[in-house]
Amino acid sequence: MRRLSEPKVEAVLGNVRSTVLALLQQALKRGEGPGKPQSQASTTQVHAIRIPFAPYSCGHSIESSHASQTKRCWLRSHACCRKRCYVTDVAHRSPERGGRVRTRQQVLVLYLALPQLDSRVVGWSFYDGASQQDREAHGVEVEPPYSSGLEALRDGWRLIEYPRLENPAPGREYQVGYLQAEFVFEKIIDSSAPLPVAEGESV
Amino acid sequence: MVDLRLTTSEMASFVTQGTVRCDEIVPPELCARVLEEMKGGAYGGDIFKNTGELLTEQWPGSGMQAVLQVPKVRAVLESLVGPDPRYDHHAVHLSPAGNLRGQDIHQDAEYDVRRTAFDIQASFFFHDVTAAMGGTLFLPGSHYRRVRVSAIGRYQNIVGQEQTVCKAGTVVFWHHNLWHCGRGNNTDQTRYMFKLRVNARVKQERLFNYTELPVAELRKIFEVRHPFSGNDERTETLNRIRLWRYLTGDASWDCTSWWSRIENEL
C-alpha cells in the first residue's frame, strides 16, 4: 500500500467534505431535510382561501379580502404609482421553502378623532417587518386605509395598544399638542409567501 | 394707491389656517434670476451668519433682495410682522431628482413658547412645482400645537395635509409653528425652494388692512373644524380668538361667548 503524505491526506479529506456538503444542500433544497421524508413537504403545504384578485388603480392586480374594493398592499410598493396595496390574508406556506412559515409583524397605527375604536381615522402610519424596502416619504397617501379603528379590526388587524384617557395638567387646559387617540394594531404574516401580484407585473 | 396688505378676512384666515398663499406674485424674469443664483450657490454658507440684522440689509443687489421689494411680498410681510422685520435665517431647500424619501413631518420651533406673537416663514417657489415633485407639505391649522420638533414624524399621514403644487412665483407665508415637511421628488428634475424666516420688531397689532367685519362673518372663519382636530376642536377655536384679540388690539373680542363665559370669575 502506498502511503500518502500528510498534505495529500488533508486535500483528499477536504474534497470529501465539500462533496458531502453539496449533496446535503441539494437535498435540503428539495425539502428532504433530516427526519423529513420528501412526501411530507407536499402534504404540509397549507394554502389559504384563494381570494379573487382585485384591480388596482395603477393597473396592477392584488389579492384582497375585499374583492369589490380597490385595496392597498403594504407588502410592497408599486413603483409606477408609488402607492401601496394592502393585503389582508397571506397565510399559505411556500412549497419552495419546504413548507416552513417565516412570520413577520406588520404594525398599523391609527390616530382616531376620538379615543373610541369606532371613531374616524385622522392619521395613520404603517411599518412592515416583512419588507426589505426603505419606507417612502411621509405624506404620500391621501386616503386613510380604513375609515375607523373598528373597520381595521373587521379586516383582521389585532389591536395591541389602546390609548389611556388623561386630563390636561392644571393650567394647560387650552394647550393643544399631539394627536391623542393612538391605536396600535398588528398582523402576523408569512413573509415567505410569494407576492400576490399578477404575472408579468413588477412591484 | 391700492393697499396690498392682507384684508381682515384674509388675516382671520391666517389665524385659523396658519398660512397665506399668494400665487405667481414674483415676476417670471425675477424667478429665473433667483433660480440661477441659487443653482450657483449665491445663498449658501452659514445661514445664521446675519441673524438679527434687518431684512432689507440682506443680499444687497441680488435677485432675492429684489424679490423682497415686490409690492405684494412687502405688503404681506408687513401685514404679518411689520414694515421693517428682522432677518432670522434662510435656507435653500433642494430635493434632488428621484429623492423619494423626503422629510418626516416636523415643527421647526419647539423652543418658541410664545402664546400670541409669532415669526413668519416664507417659502418661495421660483419654478413650477408639480405634484410629483413633492413641494412642501403643510398641515393647515396645526400651528397652535405644542410638540417637540421631529416627534410628530411618527404621523406618516394626517387627514387635511396639503402638498404645495404651484406655478413659478408663488409664495407661501406661514406661521413658524406650522407642521410641515418637504416631500419626495419623483421626477428627473431637481426641486428648489427658498425658505426665509423673519421676526417682528413691533407689536403685531393691526398691521394689516384692518376694517370692522361682522362677528358672524369672523365666527365662520374661527369655528372651522380641521379634520384632524378631534376632541380639540373647541380648544382650537379658543386659541384662534386669543390670537385675534392680540392682532386687533381688542382684548374683549369674542364670538358666541367662547371666552366671555369663562372670564367672569371674580
CSV table of C-alpha atoms in Angstrom, one decimal:
chain,number,residue,atom,x,y,z
A,1,MET,CA,0.0,0.0,0.0
A,2,ARG,CA,1.2,3.4,-1.0
A,3,ARG,CA,1.4,5.9,1.9
A,4,LEU,CA,0.1,9.3,1.2
A,5,SER,CA,1.9,12.3,2.6
A,6,GLU,CA,0.1,14.3,5.3
A,7,PRO,CA,-0.7,17.3,3.0
A,8,LYS,CA,-2.2,14.9,0.4
A,9,VAL,CA,-4.4,13.3,3.1
A,10,GLU,CA,-5.7,16.7,4.1
A,11,ALA,CA,-6.5,17.5,0.4
A,12,VAL,CA,-8.5,14.3,-0.1
A,13,LEU,CA,-10.5,14.8,3.2
A,14,GLY,CA,-11.2,18.4,2.0
A,15,ASN,CA,-12.7,17.1,-1.2
A,16,VAL,CA,-14.8,14.6,0.6
A,17,ARG,CA,-16.2,17.3,3.0
A,18,SER,CA,-17.1,19.6,0.0
A,19,THR,CA,-18.9,16.8,-1.8
A,20,VAL,CA,-20.9,15.7,1.2
A,21,LEU,CA,-21.8,19.4,2.0
A,22,ALA,CA,-23.0,20.0,-1.6
A,23,LEU,CA,-25.2,16.8,-1.6
A,24,LEU,CA,-26.7,17.9,1.7
A,25,GLN,CA,-27.5,21.3,0.4
A,26,GLN,CA,-29.2,19.9,-2.7
A,27,ALA,CA,-31.3,17.6,-0.5
A,28,LEU,CA,-32.4,20.5,1.7
A,29,LYS,CA,-33.4,22.5,-1.4
A,30,ARG,CA,-35.6,19.6,-2.4
A,31,GLY,CA,-37.2,19.6,1.0
A,32,GLU,CA,-35.5,16.4,2.1
A,33,GLY,CA,-34.2,17.6,5.4
A,34,PRO,CA,-33.1,15.1,8.1
A,35,GLY,CA,-36.2,13.4,9.6
A,36,LYS,CA,-38.5,14.8,6.9
A,37,PRO,CA,-39.4,12.5,4.0
A,38,GLN,CA,-39.8,14.1,0.6
A,39,SER,CA,-43.5,13.4,0.6
A,40,GLN,CA,-44.1,15.4,3.8
A,41,ALA,CA,-43.1,18.7,2.1
A,42,SER,CA,-46.1,18.4,-0.3
A,43,THR,CA,-48.5,17.2,2.3
A,44,THR,CA,-47.8,20.2,4.6
A,45,GLN,CA,-48.5,22.9,2.0
A,46,VAL,CA,-51.3,24.9,3.5
A,47,HIS,CA,-53.0,27.3,1.2
A,48,ALA,CA,-55.4,29.9,2.5
A,49,ILE,CA,-58.7,30.5,0.8
A,50,ARG,CA,-57.8,31.9,-2.6
A,51,ILE,CA,-59.4,35.3,-3.0
A,52,PRO,CA,-60.0,36.9,-6.3
A,53,PHE,CA,-57.5,39.4,-7.5
A,54,ALA,CA,-58.8,43.0,-7.4
A,55,PRO,CA,-57.7,45.6,-9.9
A,56,TYR,CA,-55.6,48.4,-8.6
A,57,SER,CA,-55.6,51.9,-9.9
A,58,CYS,CA,-52.2,51.6,-11.4
A,59,GLY,CA,-53.2,48.5,-13.4
A,60,HIS,CA,-51.6,46.0,-11.1
A,61,SER,CA,-53.6,43.3,-9.6
A,62,ILE,CA,-53.5,42.3,-5.9
A,63,GLU,CA,-55.0,39.7,-3.7
A,64,SER,CA,-57.6,41.2,-1.3
A,65,SER,CA,-60.3,40.1,1.1
A,66,HIS,CA,-62.4,43.0,-0.3
A,67,ALA,CA,-62.6,41.9,-3.9
A,68,SER,CA,-65.2,44.6,-4.6
A,69,GLN,CA,-62.9,47.4,-3.5
A,70,THR,CA,-59.6,48.7,-4.6
A,71,LYS,CA,-57.3,47.9,-1.7
A,72,ARG,CA,-53.7,48.6,-1.0
A,73,CYS,CA,-50.9,46.1,-0.4
A,74,TRP,CA,-48.4,47.1,2.2
A,75,LEU,CA,-46.2,44.2,1.5
A,76,ARG,CA,-44.6,46.0,-1.4
A,77,SER,CA,-45.0,49.4,-3.1
A,78,HIS,CA,-45.9,49.8,-6.7
A,79,ALA,CA,-43.1,51.5,-8.4
A,80,CYS,CA,-45.3,53.1,-11.0
A,81,CYS,CA,-47.8,54.9,-8.9
A,82,ARG,CA,-45.9,54.9,-5.6
A,83,LYS,CA,-48.9,53.7,-3.7
A,84,ARG,CA,-49.2,50.7,-1.6
A,85,CYS,CA,-51.5,47.8,-2.0
A,86,TYR,CA,-52.9,46.4,1.2
A,87,VAL,CA,-53.1,42.6,1.5
A,88,THR,CA,-55.1,41.1,4.3
A,89,ASP,CA,-54.6,37.3,4.4
A,90,VAL,CA,-51.5,35.8,3.0
A,91,ALA,CA,-51.2,32.6,5.1
A,92,HIS,CA,-50.2,30.0,2.7
A,93,ARG,CA,-46.9,28.2,3.1
A,94,SER,CA,-44.3,28.3,0.5
A,95,PRO,CA,-43.6,24.9,-1.1
A,96,GLU,CA,-40.3,26.3,-2.4
A,97,ARG,CA,-39.2,26.6,1.2
A,98,GLY,CA,-40.1,23.1,2.4
A,99,GLY,CA,-43.4,24.2,3.9
A,100,ARG,CA,-41.8,26.4,6.6
A,101,VAL,CA,-43.7,29.5,7.6
A,102,ARG,CA,-41.5,32.6,8.2
A,103,THR,CA,-43.6,35.0,10.2
A,104,ARG,CA,-43.1,38.8,10.4
A,105,GLN,CA,-45.0,41.5,12.1
A,106,GLN,CA,-46.8,44.4,10.4
A,107,VAL,CA,-47.7,47.3,12.6
A,108,LEU,CA,-50.5,49.7,11.7
A,109,VAL,CA,-51.0,52.8,13.9
A,110,LEU,CA,-54.3,54.6,13.5
A,111,TYR,CA,-55.0,58.0,15.0
A,112,LEU,CA,-58.7,58.5,15.6
A,113,ALA,CA,-60.7,61.7,16.1
A,114,LEU,CA,-61.9,60.4,19.4
A,115,PRO,CA,-60.4,57.8,21.8
A,116,GLN,CA,-63.0,55.2,21.0
A,117,LEU,CA,-62.3,52.5,18.4
A,118,ASP,CA,-65.3,53.2,16.2
A,119,SER,CA,-64.2,56.8,15.7
A,120,ARG,CA,-63.0,58.1,12.3
A,121,VAL,CA,-59.3,57.9,11.3
A,122,VAL,CA,-57.5,61.2,11.2
A,123,GLY,CA,-53.9,59.9,10.8
A,124,TRP,CA,-52.0,56.7,10.1
A,125,SER,CA,-48.6,55.1,9.9
A,126,PHE,CA,-47.5,51.7,8.8
A,127,TYR,CA,-44.4,49.6,9.4
A,128,ASP,CA,-43.7,46.4,7.7
A,129,GLY,CA,-41.4,43.8,9.2
A,130,ALA,CA,-41.7,41.7,6.0
A,131,SER,CA,-40.4,44.3,3.6
A,132,GLN,CA,-36.8,45.0,2.8
A,133,GLN,CA,-37.7,48.2,1.2
A,134,ASP,CA,-37.0,51.6,2.7
A,135,ARG,CA,-40.1,53.5,3.8
A,136,GLU,CA,-41.3,56.0,1.3
A,137,ALA,CA,-41.8,59.7,2.1
A,138,HIS,CA,-44.4,60.6,4.6
A,139,GLY,CA,-47.5,62.4,3.4
A,140,VAL,CA,-47.7,60.2,0.2
A,141,GLU,CA,-51.1,58.7,0.8
A,142,VAL,CA,-54.2,60.7,0.7
A,143,GLU,CA,-57.0,58.4,1.8
A,144,PRO,CA,-56.8,56.5,5.2
A,145,PRO,CA,-56.6,52.7,4.8
A,146,TYR,CA,-59.7,52.4,7.0
A,147,SER,CA,-62.5,54.8,8.0
A,148,SER,CA,-62.3,53.7,11.6
A,149,GLY,CA,-60.4,51.5,14.0
A,150,LEU,CA,-63.3,49.1,14.1
A,151,GLU,CA,-63.1,48.7,10.3
A,152,ALA,CA,-59.4,47.7,10.8
A,153,LEU,CA,-60.4,45.1,13.4
A,154,ARG,CA,-63.0,43.7,11.0
A,155,ASP,CA,-60.3,43.3,8.4
A,156,GLY,CA,-58.2,41.1,10.6
A,157,TRP,CA,-55.9,43.6,12.4
A,158,ARG,CA,-55.3,42.8,16.0
A,159,LEU,CA,-55.4,45.7,18.5
A,160,ILE,CA,-52.4,45.6,20.7
A,161,GLU,CA,-52.5,49.1,22.3
A,162,TYR,CA,-55.4,51.2,23.4
A,163,PRO,CA,-54.8,54.8,24.5
A,164,ARG,CA,-55.3,55.9,28.1
A,165,LEU,CA,-57.6,58.9,28.9
A,166,GLU,CA,-55.7,61.7,30.6
A,167,ASN,CA,-56.8,65.1,31.7
A,168,PRO,CA,-54.5,68.1,30.8
A,169,ALA,CA,-52.3,69.3,33.5
A,170,PRO,CA,-53.7,72.2,35.5
A,171,GLY,CA,-53.0,75.5,33.7
A,172,ARG,CA,-52.6,73.7,30.3
A,173,GLU,CA,-56.3,73.2,29.6
A,174,TYR,CA,-56.1,75.4,26.4
A,175,GLN,CA,-53.0,73.9,25.0
A,176,VAL,CA,-53.2,71.5,22.1
A,177,GLY,CA,-50.4,69.2,21.0
A,178,TYR,CA,-50.0,65.7,19.7
A,179,LEU,CA,-52.8,63.6,18.2
A,180,GLN,CA,-54.2,61.9,21.2
A,181,ALA,CA,-56.2,58.8,20.2
A,182,GLU,CA,-53.4,56.5,19.1
A,183,PHE,CA,-54.4,52.9,18.5
A,184,VAL,CA,-51.7,50.3,17.5
A,185,PHE,CA,-52.6,47.2,15.5
A,186,GLU,CA,-50.6,44.2,14.3
A,187,LYS,CA,-50.8,41.4,11.8
A,188,ILE,CA,-48.5,38.4,11.7
A,189,ILE,CA,-47.9,37.4,8.1
A,190,ASP,CA,-46.0,34.7,6.3
A,191,SER,CA,-43.2,36.7,4.7
A,192,SER,CA,-42.0,33.6,2.7
A,193,ALA,CA,-45.2,33.6,0.7
A,194,PRO,CA,-44.9,34.7,-2.9
A,195,LEU,CA,-46.3,38.2,-3.6
A,196,PRO,CA,-49.8,38.2,-4.9
A,197,VAL,CA,-49.1,40.2,-7.9
A,198,ALA,CA,-50.3,39.4,-11.4
A,199,GLU,CA,-47.8,37.6,-13.6
A,200,GLY,CA,-45.6,39.9,-15.6
A,201,GLU,CA,-46.1,42.9,-13.3
A,202,SER,CA,-43.4,44.4,-11.3
A,203,VAL,CA,-43.7,45.8,-7.8
B,1,MET,CA,-52.7,103.7,-4.3
B,2,VAL,CA,-54.0,100.2,-3.8
B,3,ASP,CA,-53.4,98.7,-0.3
B,4,LEU,CA,-51.9,95.3,-0.9
B,5,ARG,CA,-51.8,94.3,2.7
B,6,LEU,CA,-54.0,91.5,3.9
B,7,THR,CA,-57.6,92.2,4.5
B,8,THR,CA,-59.4,91.5,7.8
B,9,SER,CA,-60.9,88.3,6.4
B,10,GLU,CA,-57.5,87.2,5.0
B,11,MET,CA,-55.8,87.8,8.3
B,12,ALA,CA,-58.6,85.9,10.1
B,13,SER,CA,-58.0,83.0,7.7
B,14,PHE,CA,-54.3,83.1,8.6
B,15,VAL,CA,-55.3,82.8,12.3
B,16,THR,CA,-57.2,79.7,11.5
B,17,GLN,CA,-55.1,78.1,8.8
B,18,GLY,CA,-51.6,79.3,9.7
B,19,THR,CA,-50.8,80.1,6.1
B,20,VAL,CA,-51.2,82.8,3.5
B,21,ARG,CA,-50.6,81.6,-0.1
B,22,CYS,CA,-50.0,84.1,-2.9
B,23,ASP,CA,-49.9,82.6,-6.3
B,24,GLU,CA,-47.5,83.9,-9.0
B,25,ILE,CA,-46.7,87.2,-7.3
B,26,VAL,CA,-43.0,87.2,-8.3
B,27,PRO,CA,-42.5,88.1,-12.0
B,28,PRO,CA,-41.1,85.3,-14.2
B,29,GLU,CA,-37.8,87.1,-15.0
B,30,LEU,CA,-37.1,87.6,-11.4
B,31,CYS,CA,-37.9,83.9,-10.7
B,32,ALA,CA,-35.4,82.9,-13.4
B,33,ARG,CA,-32.7,85.2,-11.9
B,34,VAL,CA,-33.0,83.9,-8.4
B,35,LEU,CA,-33.2,80.3,-9.6
B,36,GLU,CA,-29.9,80.8,-11.4
B,37,GLU,CA,-28.4,82.4,-8.3
B,38,MET,CA,-29.5,79.5,-6.1
B,39,LYS,CA,-28.0,77.0,-8.5
B,40,GLY,CA,-24.8,79.0,-8.5
B,41,GLY,CA,-24.6,78.8,-4.7
B,42,ALA,CA,-25.2,82.5,-4.1
B,43,TYR,CA,-27.2,81.9,-1.0
B,44,GLY,CA,-25.1,79.1,0.5
B,45,GLY,CA,-22.8,79.2,3.6
B,46,ASP,CA,-23.7,79.9,7.2
B,47,ILE,CA,-27.4,80.6,7.1
B,48,PHE,CA,-27.3,82.1,10.6
B,49,LYS,CA,-24.4,84.5,9.9
B,50,ASN,CA,-26.5,87.6,9.7
B,51,THR,CA,-29.2,86.7,12.2
B,52,GLY,CA,-30.6,89.7,13.9
B,53,GLU,CA,-29.9,92.2,11.1
B,54,LEU,CA,-32.6,93.9,9.2
B,55,LEU,CA,-34.2,92.0,6.3
B,56,THR,CA,-33.6,95.0,4.0
B,57,GLU,CA,-29.8,94.6,4.6
B,58,GLN,CA,-29.6,91.1,3.3
B,59,TRP,CA,-28.1,90.1,-0.1
B,60,PRO,CA,-27.7,93.7,-1.5
B,61,GLY,CA,-28.1,93.9,-5.2
B,62,SER,CA,-29.2,90.3,-5.5
B,63,GLY,CA,-32.3,88.8,-7.1
B,64,MET,CA,-33.6,87.8,-3.7
B,65,GLN,CA,-33.4,91.4,-2.4
B,66,ALA,CA,-35.4,92.4,-5.5
B,67,VAL,CA,-38.0,89.7,-4.7
B,68,LEU,CA,-38.4,91.2,-1.2
B,69,GLN,CA,-39.2,94.5,-2.8
B,70,VAL,CA,-42.0,93.0,-4.9
B,71,PRO,CA,-45.0,95.1,-3.7
B,72,LYS,CA,-47.2,92.1,-2.7
B,73,VAL,CA,-44.3,90.3,-0.9
B,74,ARG,CA,-43.6,93.5,1.0
B,75,ALA,CA,-47.3,94.1,1.8
B,76,VAL,CA,-47.9,90.6,3.1
B,77,LEU,CA,-44.8,90.6,5.3
B,78,GLU,CA,-45.8,94.0,6.6
B,79,SER,CA,-49.2,92.6,7.4
B,80,LEU,CA,-47.8,89.8,9.5
B,81,VAL,CA,-44.6,91.1,11.1
B,82,GLY,CA,-44.5,94.8,10.4
B,83,PRO,CA,-42.8,97.1,7.8
B,84,ASP,CA,-39.2,96.5,8.7
B,85,PRO,CA,-38.8,93.0,10.1
B,86,ARG,CA,-35.6,91.4,11.4
B,87,TYR,CA,-33.9,88.7,9.4
B,88,ASP,CA,-33.7,85.4,11.3
B,89,HIS,CA,-32.3,82.9,8.8
B,90,HIS,CA,-32.8,81.5,5.4
B,91,ALA,CA,-32.1,78.2,3.6
B,92,VAL,CA,-32.1,76.9,0.0
B,93,HIS,CA,-34.1,73.7,0.1
B,94,LEU,CA,-33.1,71.4,-2.6
B,95,SER,CA,-34.6,68.0,-3.4
B,96,PRO,CA,-32.6,66.0,-5.9
B,97,ALA,CA,-34.3,64.2,-8.8
B,98,GLY,CA,-35.5,60.8,-7.7
B,99,ASN,CA,-35.2,61.5,-3.9
B,100,LEU,CA,-38.4,59.6,-2.9
B,101,ARG,CA,-37.7,59.6,0.8
B,102,GLY,CA,-38.5,63.2,1.5
B,103,GLN,CA,-38.7,64.5,5.1
B,104,ASP,CA,-40.8,63.4,8.0
B,105,ILE,CA,-43.4,65.9,9.1
B,106,HIS,CA,-42.0,68.3,11.8
B,107,GLN,CA,-42.3,71.6,13.5
B,108,ASP,CA,-39.4,74.0,13.4
B,109,ALA,CA,-39.5,75.8,16.7
B,110,GLU,CA,-40.4,73.8,19.8
B,111,TYR,CA,-38.4,76.2,21.9
B,112,ASP,CA,-40.8,79.0,20.9
B,113,VAL,CA,-43.5,79.0,23.6
B,114,ARG,CA,-45.0,82.4,22.9
B,115,ARG,CA,-48.7,82.3,23.1
B,116,THR,CA,-49.6,85.1,20.6
B,117,ALA,CA,-46.6,86.8,19.0
B,118,PHE,CA,-45.1,84.8,16.1
B,119,ASP,CA,-42.4,84.7,13.5
B,120,ILE,CA,-43.1,84.2,9.8
B,121,GLN,CA,-41.5,81.7,7.5
B,122,ALA,CA,-41.9,82.2,3.8
B,123,SER,CA,-41.5,79.5,1.1
B,124,PHE,CA,-40.6,81.0,-2.3
B,125,PHE,CA,-41.2,78.7,-5.3
B,126,PHE,CA,-39.2,80.0,-8.2
B,127,HIS,CA,-40.2,77.3,-10.7
B,128,ASP,CA,-43.4,75.3,-11.4
B,129,VAL,CA,-43.9,72.6,-8.8
B,130,THR,CA,-45.9,69.6,-9.9
B,131,ALA,CA,-47.5,67.1,-7.6
B,132,ALA,CA,-44.8,64.5,-8.5
B,133,MET,CA,-42.0,67.0,-7.5
B,134,GLY,CA,-43.1,66.8,-3.8
B,135,GLY,CA,-43.4,70.5,-2.9
B,136,THR,CA,-43.6,71.5,0.7
B,137,LEU,CA,-46.5,69.8,2.6
B,138,PHE,CA,-48.3,71.7,5.3
B,139,LEU,CA,-50.9,70.7,7.8
B,140,PRO,CA,-53.2,73.8,8.0
B,141,GLY,CA,-54.3,74.6,11.5
B,142,SER,CA,-51.5,72.8,13.3
B,143,HIS,CA,-49.7,76.0,14.4
B,144,TYR,CA,-51.2,76.0,17.9
B,145,ARG,CA,-50.0,72.6,18.7
B,146,ARG,CA,-47.0,72.4,21.1
B,147,VAL,CA,-44.8,69.5,20.1
B,148,ARG,CA,-41.2,68.5,20.1
B,149,VAL,CA,-39.7,69.1,16.6
B,150,SER,CA,-39.5,65.7,14.9
B,151,ALA,CA,-41.6,63.7,17.4
B,152,ILE,CA,-44.5,64.2,15.0
B,153,GLY,CA,-42.6,62.2,12.4
B,154,ARG,CA,-44.5,59.2,13.7
B,155,TYR,CA,-47.5,60.5,11.9
B,156,GLN,CA,-46.9,59.4,8.3
B,157,ASN,CA,-50.1,60.8,7.0
B,158,ILE,CA,-52.7,63.1,8.5
B,159,VAL,CA,-56.1,63.9,7.1
B,160,GLY,CA,-56.0,67.5,5.9
B,161,GLN,CA,-52.4,67.6,4.9
B,162,GLU,CA,-51.8,69.8,1.8
B,163,GLN,CA,-48.9,69.5,-0.5
B,164,THR,CA,-47.9,72.6,-2.4
B,165,VAL,CA,-48.5,72.4,-6.1
B,166,CYS,CA,-48.0,75.8,-7.8
B,167,LYS,CA,-46.7,77.9,-10.6
B,168,ALA,CA,-43.4,79.7,-10.5
B,169,GLY,CA,-43.5,82.9,-8.5
B,170,THR,CA,-45.8,81.5,-5.8
B,171,VAL,CA,-45.0,82.4,-2.1
B,172,VAL,CA,-46.5,80.7,0.9
B,173,PHE,CA,-46.2,82.7,4.1
B,174,TRP,CA,-46.7,80.6,7.2
B,175,HIS,CA,-46.7,80.7,11.0
B,176,HIS,CA,-43.4,79.4,12.4
B,177,ASN,CA,-45.1,76.6,14.3
B,178,LEU,CA,-47.0,75.1,11.4
B,179,TRP,CA,-46.3,71.4,10.9
B,180,HIS,CA,-44.6,70.8,7.5
B,181,CYS,CA,-42.2,68.7,5.5
B,182,GLY,CA,-40.6,68.5,2.1
B,183,ARG,CA,-41.9,65.5,0.1
B,184,GLY,CA,-40.2,63.1,-2.1
B,185,ASN,CA,-39.3,64.2,-5.6
B,186,ASN,CA,-40.5,61.6,-8.1
B,187,THR,CA,-39.2,63.4,-11.2
B,188,ASP,CA,-36.0,63.8,-13.1
B,189,GLN,CA,-35.7,67.5,-12.1
B,190,THR,CA,-34.2,69.0,-9.0
B,191,ARG,CA,-36.7,70.9,-6.9
B,192,TYR,CA,-35.7,74.2,-5.3
B,193,MET,CA,-37.4,76.3,-2.6
B,194,PHE,CA,-36.0,79.3,-0.8
B,195,LYS,CA,-37.1,79.5,2.8
B,196,LEU,CA,-36.9,82.7,4.8
B,197,ARG,CA,-37.6,83.4,8.5
B,198,VAL,CA,-38.3,86.8,9.8
B,199,ASN,CA,-39.1,88.3,13.3
B,200,ALA,CA,-41.4,91.2,14.1
B,201,ARG,CA,-39.7,94.2,15.6
B,202,VAL,CA,-43.1,95.8,16.6
B,203,LYS,CA,-46.2,94.5,18.3
B,204,GLN,CA,-48.2,92.6,15.7
B,205,GLU,CA,-51.3,94.7,16.2
B,206,ARG,CA,-53.4,96.0,13.3
B,207,LEU,CA,-50.5,95.8,10.9
B,208,PHE,CA,-52.9,94.5,8.2
B,209,ASN,CA,-55.6,96.4,6.3
B,210,TYR,CA,-58.0,96.3,9.2
B,211,THR,CA,-61.7,97.0,8.8
B,212,GLU,CA,-64.6,96.1,11.0
B,213,LEU,CA,-66.2,92.8,10.0
B,214,PRO,CA,-69.5,91.4,11.4
B,215,VAL,CA,-68.9,88.9,14.2
B,216,ALA,CA,-70.9,86.4,12.3
B,217,GLU,CA,-68.5,86.5,9.4
B,218,LEU,CA,-65.4,86.1,11.6
B,219,ARG,CA,-67.2,83.3,13.5
B,220,LYS,CA,-67.5,81.3,10.3
B,221,ILE,CA,-63.7,81.5,9.9
B,222,PHE,CA,-62.7,80.9,13.6
B,223,GLU,CA,-65.1,77.9,14.0
B,224,VAL,CA,-63.7,76.0,11.0
B,225,ARG,CA,-63.2,72.4,12.0
B,226,HIS,CA,-59.9,70.9,10.8
B,227,PRO,CA,-60.3,67.2,10.0
B,228,PHE,CA,-57.6,66.1,12.5
B,229,SER,CA,-58.8,68.2,15.4
B,230,GLY,CA,-61.0,65.6,17.0
B,231,ASN,CA,-61.6,66.4,20.7
B,232,ASP,CA,-59.6,69.6,20.4
B,233,GLU,CA,-62.0,71.4,18.1
B,234,ARG,CA,-63.3,73.9,20.7
B,235,THR,CA,-59.8,74.4,22.2
B,236,GLU,CA,-58.6,75.3,18.7
B,237,THR,CA,-61.3,78.0,18.4
B,238,LEU,CA,-60.4,79.4,21.8
B,239,ASN,CA,-56.8,79.7,20.7
B,240,ARG,CA,-57.8,81.5,17.5
B,241,ILE,CA,-59.9,84.0,19.3
B,242,ARG,CA,-57.0,84.7,21.7
B,243,LEU,CA,-54.7,85.4,18.7
B,244,TRP,CA,-57.3,87.6,17.1
B,245,ARG,CA,-57.6,89.7,20.2
B,246,TYR,CA,-53.8,90.2,20.1
B,247,LEU,CA,-53.8,91.0,16.4
B,248,THR,CA,-56.6,93.5,16.6
B,249,GLY,CA,-55.7,95.0,20.0
B,250,ASP,CA,-59.2,94.2,21.2
B,251,ALA,CA,-58.8,92.3,24.4
B,252,SER,CA,-62.5,91.6,24.8
B,253,TRP,CA,-63.4,90.5,21.3
B,254,ASP,CA,-65.4,87.3,21.2
B,255,CYS,CA,-67.9,85.3,19.3
B,256,THR,CA,-70.6,83.1,20.8
B,257,SER,CA,-69.1,83.8,24.2
B,258,TRP,CA,-66.2,81.3,23.8
B,259,TRP,CA,-64.0,83.2,26.2
B,260,SER,CA,-66.6,85.6,27.8
B,261,ARG,CA,-68.5,82.8,29.6
B,262,ILE,CA,-65.4,81.6,31.4
B,263,GLU,CA,-63.8,85.0,32.1
B,264,ASN,CA,-66.3,86.1,34.8
B,265,GLU,CA,-64.6,84.5,37.8
B,266,LEU,CA,-64.1,87.2,40.4
